[in-house]
mmCIF file of C-alpha atoms and ligand atoms in Angstrom:
data_model
loop_
_atom_site.group_PDB
_atom_site.id
_atom_site.type_symbol
_atom_site.label_atom_id
_atom_site.label_comp_id
_atom_site.label_asym_id
_atom_site.label_seq_id
_atom_site.Cartn_x
_atom_site.Cartn_y
_atom_site.Cartn_z
ATOM 1 C CA MET G 1 45.727 43.315 -9.266
ATOM 2 C CA ARG G 2 47.833 44.430 -6.240
ATOM 3 C CA LYS G 3 47.169 42.695 -2.918
ATOM 4 C CA ILE G 4 48.388 43.040 0.661
ATOM 5 C CA GLY G 5 47.709 41.402 4.039
ATOM 6 C CA ILE G 6 46.897 43.021 7.366
ATOM 7 C CA LEU G 7 47.126 41.641 10.906
ATOM 8 C CA THR G 8 46.599 42.796 14.487
ATOM 9 C CA GLY G 9 48.991 41.268 17.051
ATOM 10 C CA GLY G 10 49.415 41.391 20.842
ATOM 11 C CA GLY G 11 46.825 42.647 23.311
ATOM 12 C CA ASP G 12 43.773 44.188 21.664
ATOM 13 C CA CYS G 13 43.458 47.935 21.897
ATOM 14 C CA PRO G 14 40.656 50.465 21.296
ATOM 15 C CA GLY G 15 41.296 51.988 17.864
ATOM 16 C CA LEU G 16 42.456 48.852 16.019
ATOM 17 C CA ASN G 17 39.338 48.746 13.865
ATOM 18 C CA ALA G 18 39.828 52.379 12.874
ATOM 19 C CA VAL G 19 43.282 51.454 11.533
ATOM 20 C CA ILE G 20 41.924 48.455 9.595
ATOM 21 C CA ARG G 21 39.240 50.662 8.049
ATOM 22 C CA GLY G 22 41.801 53.340 7.135
ATOM 23 C CA VAL G 23 44.085 50.825 5.405
ATOM 24 C CA VAL G 24 41.251 49.135 3.481
ATOM 25 C CA GLU G 25 39.699 52.451 2.381
ATOM 26 C CA LYS G 26 43.007 53.974 1.254
ATOM 27 C CA CYS G 27 44.108 50.815 -0.563
ATOM 28 C CA ALA G 28 40.728 50.647 -2.322
ATOM 29 C CA THR G 29 41.422 54.041 -3.925
ATOM 30 C CA ALA G 30 44.263 52.373 -5.840
ATOM 31 C CA GLY G 31 42.406 49.105 -6.431
ATOM 32 C CA ILE G 32 44.544 47.205 -3.895
ATOM 33 C CA GLU G 33 42.807 44.267 -2.170
ATOM 34 C CA VAL G 34 43.403 43.603 1.529
ATOM 35 C CA PHE G 35 43.479 40.151 3.144
ATOM 36 C CA GLY G 36 42.717 40.253 6.879
ATOM 37 C CA PHE G 37 44.726 37.562 8.698
ATOM 38 C CA HIS G 38 42.928 36.084 11.688
ATOM 39 C CA ASP G 39 44.500 36.139 15.163
ATOM 40 C CA GLY G 40 47.721 38.020 14.465
ATOM 41 C CA TRP G 41 50.846 36.245 13.207
ATOM 42 C CA ARG G 42 49.143 32.874 13.827
ATOM 43 C CA GLY G 43 46.855 33.593 10.884
ATOM 44 C CA VAL G 44 49.848 34.470 8.712
ATOM 45 C CA LEU G 45 51.652 31.228 9.636
ATOM 46 C CA ASN G 46 48.508 29.175 8.888
ATOM 47 C CA ALA G 47 47.328 31.252 5.907
ATOM 48 C CA ASN G 48 44.072 31.798 7.778
ATOM 49 C CA GLY G 49 41.897 34.851 7.162
ATOM 50 C CA HIS G 50 39.559 36.455 4.654
ATOM 51 C CA TRP G 51 39.427 39.253 2.081
ATOM 52 C CA LEU G 52 38.126 42.464 3.649
ATOM 53 C CA THR G 53 35.419 44.389 1.826
ATOM 54 C CA LEU G 54 34.596 48.084 2.060
ATOM 55 C CA ASN G 55 31.184 47.049 3.297
ATOM 56 C CA GLU G 56 32.634 45.083 6.189
ATOM 57 C CA VAL G 57 34.810 47.937 7.434
ATOM 58 C CA GLU G 58 32.220 50.681 7.137
ATOM 59 C CA GLY G 59 31.813 52.511 10.461
ATOM 60 C CA ILE G 60 33.938 50.032 12.462
ATOM 61 C CA GLN G 61 36.036 52.802 14.006
ATOM 62 C CA THR G 62 33.313 53.049 16.657
ATOM 63 C CA ILE G 63 33.851 49.455 17.848
ATOM 64 C CA GLY G 64 36.482 48.271 20.354
ATOM 65 C CA GLY G 65 38.674 45.197 19.912
ATOM 66 C CA THR G 66 39.658 43.977 16.450
ATOM 67 C CA ILE G 67 37.374 42.464 13.823
ATOM 68 C CA ILE G 68 40.151 40.131 12.627
ATOM 69 C CA GLY G 69 41.209 38.845 16.056
ATOM 70 C CA SER G 70 44.584 38.960 17.787
ATOM 71 C CA SER G 71 47.089 36.668 19.502
ATOM 72 C CA ARG G 72 50.573 36.795 20.959
ATOM 73 C CA THR G 73 51.952 34.230 18.460
ATOM 74 C CA ASN G 74 55.622 34.903 17.743
ATOM 75 C CA VAL G 75 56.740 34.045 14.195
ATOM 76 C CA LEU G 76 60.371 34.004 15.309
ATOM 77 C CA ALA G 77 59.745 31.287 17.926
ATOM 78 C CA ASP G 78 59.538 28.873 14.960
ATOM 79 C CA PRO G 79 62.866 28.606 13.064
ATOM 80 C CA ASN G 80 60.863 28.207 9.831
ATOM 81 C CA GLY G 81 58.540 31.089 10.783
ATOM 82 C CA PRO G 82 59.863 33.652 8.274
ATOM 83 C CA ASP G 83 59.730 31.045 5.459
ATOM 84 C CA LYS G 84 56.160 30.200 6.382
ATOM 85 C CA VAL G 85 55.251 33.897 6.214
ATOM 86 C CA ALA G 86 56.882 34.179 2.781
ATOM 87 C CA ASN G 87 55.031 31.041 1.592
ATOM 88 C CA THR G 88 51.676 32.353 2.751
ATOM 89 C CA MET G 89 52.318 35.634 0.978
ATOM 90 C CA LYS G 90 53.291 33.799 -2.193
ATOM 91 C CA THR G 91 50.198 31.585 -2.093
ATOM 92 C CA LEU G 92 47.886 34.564 -1.600
ATOM 93 C CA GLU G 93 49.941 36.713 -4.025
ATOM 94 C CA LEU G 94 50.466 39.426 -1.416
ATOM 95 C CA GLU G 95 53.124 42.041 -2.141
ATOM 96 C CA GLY G 96 53.331 43.221 1.463
ATOM 97 C CA LEU G 97 51.957 43.200 5.001
ATOM 98 C CA VAL G 98 50.616 45.855 7.350
ATOM 99 C CA ALA G 99 51.360 44.710 10.918
ATOM 100 C CA ILE G 100 49.494 46.551 13.671
ATOM 101 C CA GLY G 101 50.979 45.849 17.087
ATOM 102 C CA GLY G 102 53.184 46.675 20.040
ATOM 103 C CA ASP G 103 56.885 46.001 20.563
ATOM 104 C CA ASP G 104 56.590 42.216 20.039
ATOM 105 C CA THR G 105 54.537 42.388 16.822
ATOM 106 C CA LEU G 106 56.603 45.242 15.414
ATOM 107 C CA GLY G 107 59.826 43.440 16.441
ATOM 108 C CA VAL G 108 58.764 40.557 14.180
ATOM 109 C CA ALA G 109 57.790 43.028 11.452
ATOM 110 C CA ASN G 110 61.222 44.647 11.658
ATOM 111 C CA LYS G 111 62.997 41.277 11.429
ATOM 112 C CA LEU G 112 60.903 40.243 8.420
ATOM 113 C CA SER G 113 61.587 43.592 6.794
ATOM 114 C CA LYS G 114 65.336 42.967 7.163
ATOM 115 C CA LEU G 115 64.831 39.571 5.540
ATOM 116 C CA GLY G 116 63.418 41.328 2.488
ATOM 117 C CA ILE G 117 59.670 41.025 3.163
ATOM 118 C CA ASN G 118 57.625 44.165 2.466
ATOM 119 C CA VAL G 119 56.197 45.292 5.805
ATOM 120 C CA ILE G 120 54.668 48.449 7.237
ATOM 121 C CA GLY G 121 54.269 48.752 11.003
ATOM 122 C CA VAL G 122 51.462 50.538 12.838
ATOM 123 C CA PRO G 123 52.202 51.252 16.533
ATOM 124 C CA LYS G 124 49.551 49.997 18.928
ATOM 125 C CA THR G 125 49.485 49.724 22.704
ATOM 126 C CA ILE G 126 47.360 51.113 25.489
ATOM 127 C CA ASP G 127 50.647 51.351 27.431
ATOM 128 C CA ASN G 128 51.871 54.235 25.177
ATOM 129 C CA ASP G 129 55.467 53.023 25.501
ATOM 130 C CA LEU G 130 56.534 52.844 21.849
ATOM 131 C CA SER G 131 59.050 55.433 20.729
ATOM 132 C CA CYS G 132 59.124 57.395 17.445
ATOM 133 C CA THR G 133 55.450 58.300 17.905
ATOM 134 C CA ASP G 134 53.997 60.969 20.175
ATOM 135 C CA TYR G 135 51.060 58.766 21.164
ATOM 136 C CA THR G 136 49.767 55.270 20.564
ATOM 137 C CA PHE G 137 46.026 54.878 20.031
ATOM 138 C CA GLY G 138 44.227 53.103 22.866
ATOM 139 C CA PHE G 139 46.171 54.975 25.531
ATOM 140 C CA GLU G 140 43.679 57.834 25.693
ATOM 141 C CA THR G 141 40.686 55.490 26.013
ATOM 142 C CA ALA G 142 42.412 53.366 28.653
ATOM 143 C CA SER G 143 43.476 56.430 30.647
ATOM 144 C CA ASN G 144 39.922 57.806 30.591
ATOM 145 C CA ILE G 145 38.545 54.499 31.883
ATOM 146 C CA ALA G 146 41.140 54.424 34.669
ATOM 147 C CA MET G 147 40.421 58.088 35.454
ATOM 148 C CA ASP G 148 36.672 57.395 35.777
ATOM 149 C CA ALA G 149 37.398 54.483 38.107
ATOM 150 C CA ILE G 150 39.692 56.562 40.326
ATOM 151 C CA ASP G 151 37.138 59.421 40.362
ATOM 152 C CA ARG G 152 34.614 56.966 41.759
ATOM 153 C CA LEU G 153 36.949 55.453 44.326
ATOM 154 C CA HIS G 154 37.368 58.787 46.147
ATOM 155 C CA THR G 155 33.926 58.794 47.761
ATOM 156 C CA THR G 156 34.033 55.204 48.953
ATOM 157 C CA ALA G 157 37.626 55.504 50.239
ATOM 158 C CA LYS G 158 36.765 58.742 52.019
ATOM 159 C CA SER G 159 33.599 57.342 53.615
ATOM 160 C CA HIS G 160 35.633 54.561 55.251
ATOM 161 C CA SER G 161 38.889 56.501 55.783
ATOM 162 C CA ARG G 162 40.589 53.765 53.817
ATOM 163 C CA CYS G 163 43.596 53.536 51.570
ATOM 164 C CA ILE G 164 42.731 52.160 48.126
ATOM 165 C CA VAL G 165 45.504 50.864 45.887
ATOM 166 C CA VAL G 166 44.379 50.988 42.232
ATOM 167 C CA GLU G 167 46.440 48.896 39.836
ATOM 168 C CA CYS G 168 46.527 50.176 36.250
ATOM 169 C CA MET G 169 47.959 48.404 33.205
ATOM 170 C CA GLY G 170 51.510 49.252 32.193
ATOM 171 C CA ARG G 171 53.966 46.399 32.225
ATOM 172 C CA HIS G 172 57.138 48.405 31.646
ATOM 173 C CA THR G 173 56.010 52.014 31.939
ATOM 174 C CA GLY G 174 53.575 54.048 33.988
ATOM 175 C CA TRP G 175 51.872 56.221 31.361
ATOM 176 C CA ILE G 176 48.298 55.127 32.171
ATOM 177 C CA ALA G 177 48.726 55.246 35.960
ATOM 178 C CA LEU G 178 50.267 58.716 35.770
ATOM 179 C CA GLN G 179 47.816 60.159 33.242
ATOM 180 C CA ALA G 180 44.762 58.784 35.065
ATOM 181 C CA GLY G 181 46.176 59.378 38.541
ATOM 182 C CA LEU G 182 47.018 62.999 37.876
ATOM 183 C CA ALA G 183 43.689 63.637 36.140
ATOM 184 C CA ALA G 184 41.655 62.002 38.917
ATOM 185 C CA ASN G 185 43.616 63.415 41.833
ATOM 186 C CA ALA G 186 45.237 60.222 43.122
ATOM 187 C CA HIS G 187 47.330 61.119 46.158
ATOM 188 C CA LEU G 188 50.287 59.068 44.967
ATOM 189 C CA VAL G 189 51.244 57.503 41.628
ATOM 190 C CA LEU G 190 53.750 54.643 41.583
ATOM 191 C CA ILE G 191 55.367 53.748 38.265
ATOM 192 C CA PRO G 192 58.282 51.517 37.172
ATOM 193 C CA GLU G 193 60.367 54.467 35.937
ATOM 194 C CA PHE G 194 60.608 56.041 39.408
ATOM 195 C CA PRO G 195 60.769 53.410 42.183
ATOM 196 C CA LYS G 196 59.917 54.415 45.739
ATOM 197 C CA THR G 197 60.676 52.764 49.056
ATOM 198 C CA PHE G 198 57.897 51.273 51.164
ATOM 199 C CA ASP G 199 58.663 53.861 53.855
ATOM 200 C CA GLU G 200 58.064 56.712 51.403
ATOM 201 C CA ILE G 201 54.713 55.207 50.456
ATOM 202 C CA VAL G 202 53.464 54.486 53.943
ATOM 203 C CA SER G 203 54.572 57.836 55.319
ATOM 204 C CA LEU G 204 52.302 59.600 52.809
ATOM 205 C CA VAL G 205 49.362 57.412 53.881
ATOM 206 C CA LYS G 206 50.228 58.177 57.492
ATOM 207 C CA ARG G 207 50.467 61.944 56.895
ATOM 208 C CA ARG G 208 47.064 61.944 55.261
ATOM 209 C CA TYR G 209 45.569 59.822 58.044
ATOM 210 C CA LEU G 210 46.780 62.307 60.642
ATOM 211 C CA ARG G 211 45.262 65.202 58.688
ATOM 212 C CA SER G 212 41.540 65.777 58.303
ATOM 213 C CA ASP G 213 41.433 63.941 54.915
ATOM 214 C CA ARG G 214 42.384 60.532 56.435
ATOM 215 C CA TYR G 215 41.902 58.527 53.223
ATOM 216 C CA THR G 216 44.415 57.863 50.429
ATOM 217 C CA ILE G 217 44.160 56.773 46.803
ATOM 218 C CA ILE G 218 47.305 55.259 45.304
ATOM 219 C CA ALA G 219 47.466 54.595 41.545
ATOM 220 C CA VAL G 220 50.108 52.006 40.734
ATOM 221 C CA ALA G 221 51.282 50.694 37.356
ATOM 222 C CA GLU G 222 51.438 46.904 37.222
ATOM 223 C CA GLY G 223 55.184 46.969 36.504
ATOM 224 C CA PHE G 224 56.076 49.010 39.606
ATOM 225 C CA GLU G 225 58.759 47.618 41.907
ATOM 226 C CA LEU G 226 59.698 48.892 45.343
ATOM 227 C CA ALA G 227 63.063 50.616 45.508
ATOM 228 C CA ASP G 228 63.841 48.336 48.439
ATOM 229 C CA GLY G 229 61.787 45.417 47.097
ATOM 230 C CA ASP G 230 64.159 42.698 48.242
ATOM 231 C CA GLN G 231 63.985 43.828 51.852
ATOM 232 C CA ILE G 232 60.222 43.416 52.068
ATOM 233 C CA ASP G 233 59.384 40.065 53.580
ATOM 234 C CA LEU G 234 56.191 38.705 52.080
ATOM 235 C CA GLY G 235 57.018 35.147 53.087
ATOM 236 C CA LEU G 236 57.333 32.076 50.874
ATOM 237 C CA ASP G 237 54.905 30.390 48.494
ATOM 238 C CA ALA G 238 53.950 26.693 48.601
ATOM 239 C CA PHE G 239 57.131 25.812 46.688
ATOM 240 C CA GLY G 240 59.361 27.777 49.054
ATOM 241 C CA ASN G 241 59.895 30.626 46.578
ATOM 242 C CA LYS G 242 60.198 34.100 48.025
ATOM 243 C CA LEU G 243 56.963 36.019 47.393
ATOM 244 C CA LEU G 244 57.545 39.125 45.358
ATOM 245 C CA ILE G 245 55.513 42.249 45.655
ATOM 246 C CA GLN G 246 55.005 42.277 41.858
ATOM 247 C CA LYS G 247 52.865 39.146 42.128
ATOM 248 C CA ASN G 248 49.409 40.389 43.100
ATOM 249 C CA LEU G 249 50.898 43.862 43.325
ATOM 250 C CA ALA G 250 47.821 45.795 44.471
ATOM 251 C CA LYS G 251 46.868 43.128 47.017
ATOM 252 C CA ASN G 252 50.375 42.823 48.458
ATOM 253 C CA LEU G 253 50.925 46.557 48.644
ATOM 254 C CA SER G 254 47.511 47.059 50.187
ATOM 255 C CA ASP G 255 48.133 44.350 52.842
ATOM 256 C CA MET G 256 51.555 45.766 53.643
ATOM 257 C CA ILE G 257 50.220 49.302 54.096
ATOM 258 C CA GLU G 258 47.346 48.106 56.266
ATOM 259 C CA LYS G 259 49.696 46.148 58.514
ATOM 260 C CA ALA G 260 52.184 49.019 58.809
ATOM 261 C CA MET G 261 49.424 51.512 59.643
ATOM 262 C CA ARG G 262 47.803 49.272 62.264
ATOM 263 C CA ASN G 263 51.110 48.693 63.990
ATOM 264 C CA ASP G 264 52.314 52.293 64.012
ATOM 265 C CA PRO G 265 52.440 53.530 67.639
ATOM 266 C CA GLU G 266 52.246 57.179 66.528
ATOM 267 C CA LEU G 267 48.780 56.768 65.046
ATOM 268 C CA GLY G 268 46.768 56.106 68.186
ATOM 269 C CA SER G 269 44.476 53.246 69.119
ATOM 270 C CA ASP G 270 41.946 53.913 66.330
ATOM 271 C CA ALA G 271 44.548 52.976 63.720
ATOM 272 C CA LYS G 272 44.157 49.307 64.578
ATOM 273 C CA TYR G 273 40.929 49.488 62.532
ATOM 274 C CA PHE G 274 42.668 51.039 59.527
ATOM 275 C CA GLU G 275 41.774 49.253 56.296
ATOM 276 C CA CYS G 276 43.263 49.074 52.806
ATOM 277 C CA ARG G 277 41.610 47.716 49.656
ATOM 278 C CA PRO G 278 43.178 46.645 46.355
ATOM 279 C CA VAL G 279 41.418 47.380 43.060
ATOM 280 C CA VAL G 280 42.798 45.846 39.861
ATOM 281 C CA LEU G 281 41.343 47.593 36.807
ATOM 282 C CA GLY G 282 42.769 44.978 34.428
ATOM 283 C CA HIS G 283 41.224 44.380 31.018
ATOM 284 C CA VAL G 284 38.358 46.799 31.654
ATOM 285 C CA GLN G 285 40.921 49.401 30.527
ATOM 286 C CA ARG G 286 41.205 47.743 27.102
ATOM 287 C CA GLY G 287 37.561 46.950 26.487
ATOM 288 C CA GLY G 288 34.710 48.845 24.869
ATOM 289 C CA ALA G 289 34.449 51.671 22.378
ATOM 290 C CA PRO G 290 37.440 53.912 21.645
ATOM 291 C CA CYS G 291 37.245 57.619 22.528
ATOM 292 C CA ALA G 292 37.194 60.246 19.739
ATOM 293 C CA PHE G 293 40.963 60.808 19.902
ATOM 294 C CA ASP G 294 41.747 57.097 19.382
ATOM 295 C CA ARG G 295 39.174 56.701 16.594
ATOM 296 C CA VAL G 296 40.734 59.597 14.732
ATOM 297 C CA LEU G 297 44.380 58.711 15.441
ATOM 298 C CA GLY G 298 43.721 55.090 14.382
ATOM 299 C CA THR G 299 42.022 56.268 11.198
ATOM 300 C CA ARG G 300 44.849 58.650 10.293
ATOM 301 C CA LEU G 301 47.519 55.999 10.943
ATOM 302 C CA GLY G 302 45.569 53.488 8.839
ATOM 303 C CA VAL G 303 45.169 55.915 5.944
ATOM 304 C CA LYS G 304 48.901 56.743 6.113
ATOM 305 C CA ALA G 305 49.830 53.029 6.148
ATOM 306 C CA GLY G 306 47.576 52.601 3.099
ATOM 307 C CA GLU G 307 49.310 55.527 1.404
ATOM 308 C CA LEU G 308 52.736 53.930 1.987
ATOM 309 C CA VAL G 309 51.406 50.706 0.430
ATOM 310 C CA VAL G 310 50.060 52.591 -2.578
ATOM 311 C CA ASN G 311 53.509 54.217 -3.022
ATOM 312 C CA HIS G 312 55.443 50.940 -2.478
ATOM 313 C CA ASP G 313 57.142 52.699 0.451
ATOM 314 C CA TYR G 314 57.721 49.676 2.730
ATOM 315 C CA GLY G 315 59.995 49.165 5.754
ATOM 316 C CA LYS G 316 58.541 52.015 7.825
ATOM 317 C CA MET G 317 56.321 52.543 10.847
ATOM 318 C CA VAL G 318 53.569 55.149 10.632
ATOM 319 C CA ALA G 319 53.611 57.550 13.565
ATOM 320 C CA GLN G 320 52.180 60.700 15.047
ATOM 321 C CA SER G 321 54.628 63.602 15.142
ATOM 322 C CA GLY G 322 53.033 66.787 16.459
ATOM 323 C CA ASN G 323 49.929 67.287 14.339
ATOM 324 C CA SER G 324 51.276 65.245 11.433
ATOM 325 C CA ILE G 325 51.258 61.548 10.596
ATOM 326 C CA ILE G 326 54.598 60.459 9.199
ATOM 327 C CA GLY G 327 56.559 57.378 8.118
ATOM 328 C CA ALA G 328 59.096 56.775 10.924
ATOM 329 C CA ASP G 329 62.012 54.396 11.376
ATOM 330 C CA LEU G 330 60.730 50.917 12.324
ATOM 331 C CA GLU G 331 64.049 49.756 13.789
ATOM 332 C CA THR G 332 64.301 52.613 16.343
ATOM 333 C CA ALA G 333 60.671 52.203 17.312
ATOM 334 C CA VAL G 334 61.194 48.591 18.384
ATOM 335 C CA THR G 335 64.550 49.016 20.109
ATOM 336 C CA VAL G 336 63.952 52.091 22.284
ATOM 337 C CA ARG G 337 61.160 52.100 24.883
ATOM 338 C CA LYS G 338 59.362 55.402 25.532
ATOM 339 C CA GLU G 339 59.348 55.963 29.269
ATOM 340 C CA VAL G 340 57.711 58.647 31.389
ATOM 341 C CA ASP G 341 60.216 61.469 31.655
ATOM 342 C CA LYS G 342 61.361 63.076 34.873
ATOM 343 C CA GLU G 343 59.843 66.473 34.093
ATOM 344 C CA PHE G 344 56.348 64.939 33.818
ATOM 345 C CA TYR G 345 56.711 62.797 36.945
ATOM 346 C CA ASP G 346 58.162 65.702 38.956
ATOM 347 C CA ALA G 347 55.256 67.943 37.927
ATOM 348 C CA ALA G 348 52.767 65.274 39.020
ATOM 349 C CA SER G 349 54.694 64.755 42.286
ATOM 350 C CA LEU G 350 53.674 68.250 43.411
ATOM 351 C CA TYR G 351 50.259 66.726 44.091
ATOM 352 C CA PHE G 352 51.498 63.696 45.991
ATOM 353 C CA LYS G 353 50.360 64.932 49.404
HETATM 354 O O1 LIG L 1 50.598 45.418 26.353
HETATM 355 C C1 LIG L 1 49.342 45.861 26.687
HETATM 356 C C2 LIG L 1 48.851 45.173 27.927
HETATM 357 O O2 LIG L 1 47.527 45.595 28.116
HETATM 358 C C3 LIG L 1 49.699 45.422 29.174
HETATM 359 O O3 LIG L 1 49.425 46.634 29.799
HETATM 360 C C4 LIG L 1 49.334 44.229 30.020
HETATM 361 O O4 LIG L 1 50.368 43.913 30.902
HETATM 362 C C5 LIG L 1 49.160 43.145 29.023
HETATM 363 O O5 LIG L 1 48.814 43.769 27.804
HETATM 364 C C6 LIG L 1 48.119 42.123 29.386
HETATM 365 O O6 LIG L 1 48.143 41.119 28.438
HETATM 366 P P1 LIG L 1 47.077 39.953 28.300
HETATM 367 O O7 LIG L 1 45.890 40.501 27.583
HETATM 368 O O8 LIG L 1 47.789 38.919 27.492
HETATM 369 O O9 LIG L 1 46.719 39.502 29.671
#
């Protein structure tokens, strides 16, 4: 009897359960049993998990999160980590692993693969920043949630002539902020790939305030840094450390804009009442049911990962390429980050007004 293990690592992501279902269903066609490790690599290190049945995975593509749990445990942080993984696999008689995760989880998978362990990677992140795949599942759901939120913020911001700074997830890249911001008509989108100065930001808010619209919505990715970040004086914390704008990004940016607007002599006396509000969307973007696109992409990636297992074709990452699902190079996927390209950001910038 052939057997494999499956794990979900890193932040949870809508579409994970669709992948698990796809792997279990495809493996079942060849009589391969699948052991679901609990809580990512931690479950592999501790040999903790359970055998997944077809019954258990039926219809789970409709549910958010992951039925086997996740964690940010790093196998490589323990010098004996790879040996522990090999031992667990030996004890459970597993011929290989399917690791579903982002750059950290897949980085471990790649290392283990080089050490001779049979691994297949499945790219997962709402941030959409993994290369070698056109899209990662979860991104579409997260962007739709952020878009809905920004849609709603327009009326309240407009009613009070306020500036609202909406912080979206995206630690290294601005895919969600840009996708949601462009779709929901944010007046400015700030992302790590294209830093802007504080003056550039506040002058847009000022321009809008002087026009009839008066209010501004700014979508900002959590990894955004000001082009002149070091020159902004946010004071010191209780330990005397310089406060960085990245800490409490939306709040800091919002406070800075409010202060600059209130003190601008060109804006007239009314501007001293100008208000800004920060909104941090946070984990709301990762929660709840996946949209149709992510259910289907997750399913197709899972079925493909199962197919690679059936064919003993290990050492790859499954990926979307155009309309096809392929086996891509795992090494490239974990070493090159997929950033928002200039053409996309420039097109969106037409609407920053
Ligand atoms: O990597 C996905 C992600 O959602 C990032 O956008 C975010 O910075 C991070 O995870 C949050 O992680 P945690 O759930 O550990 O707070």
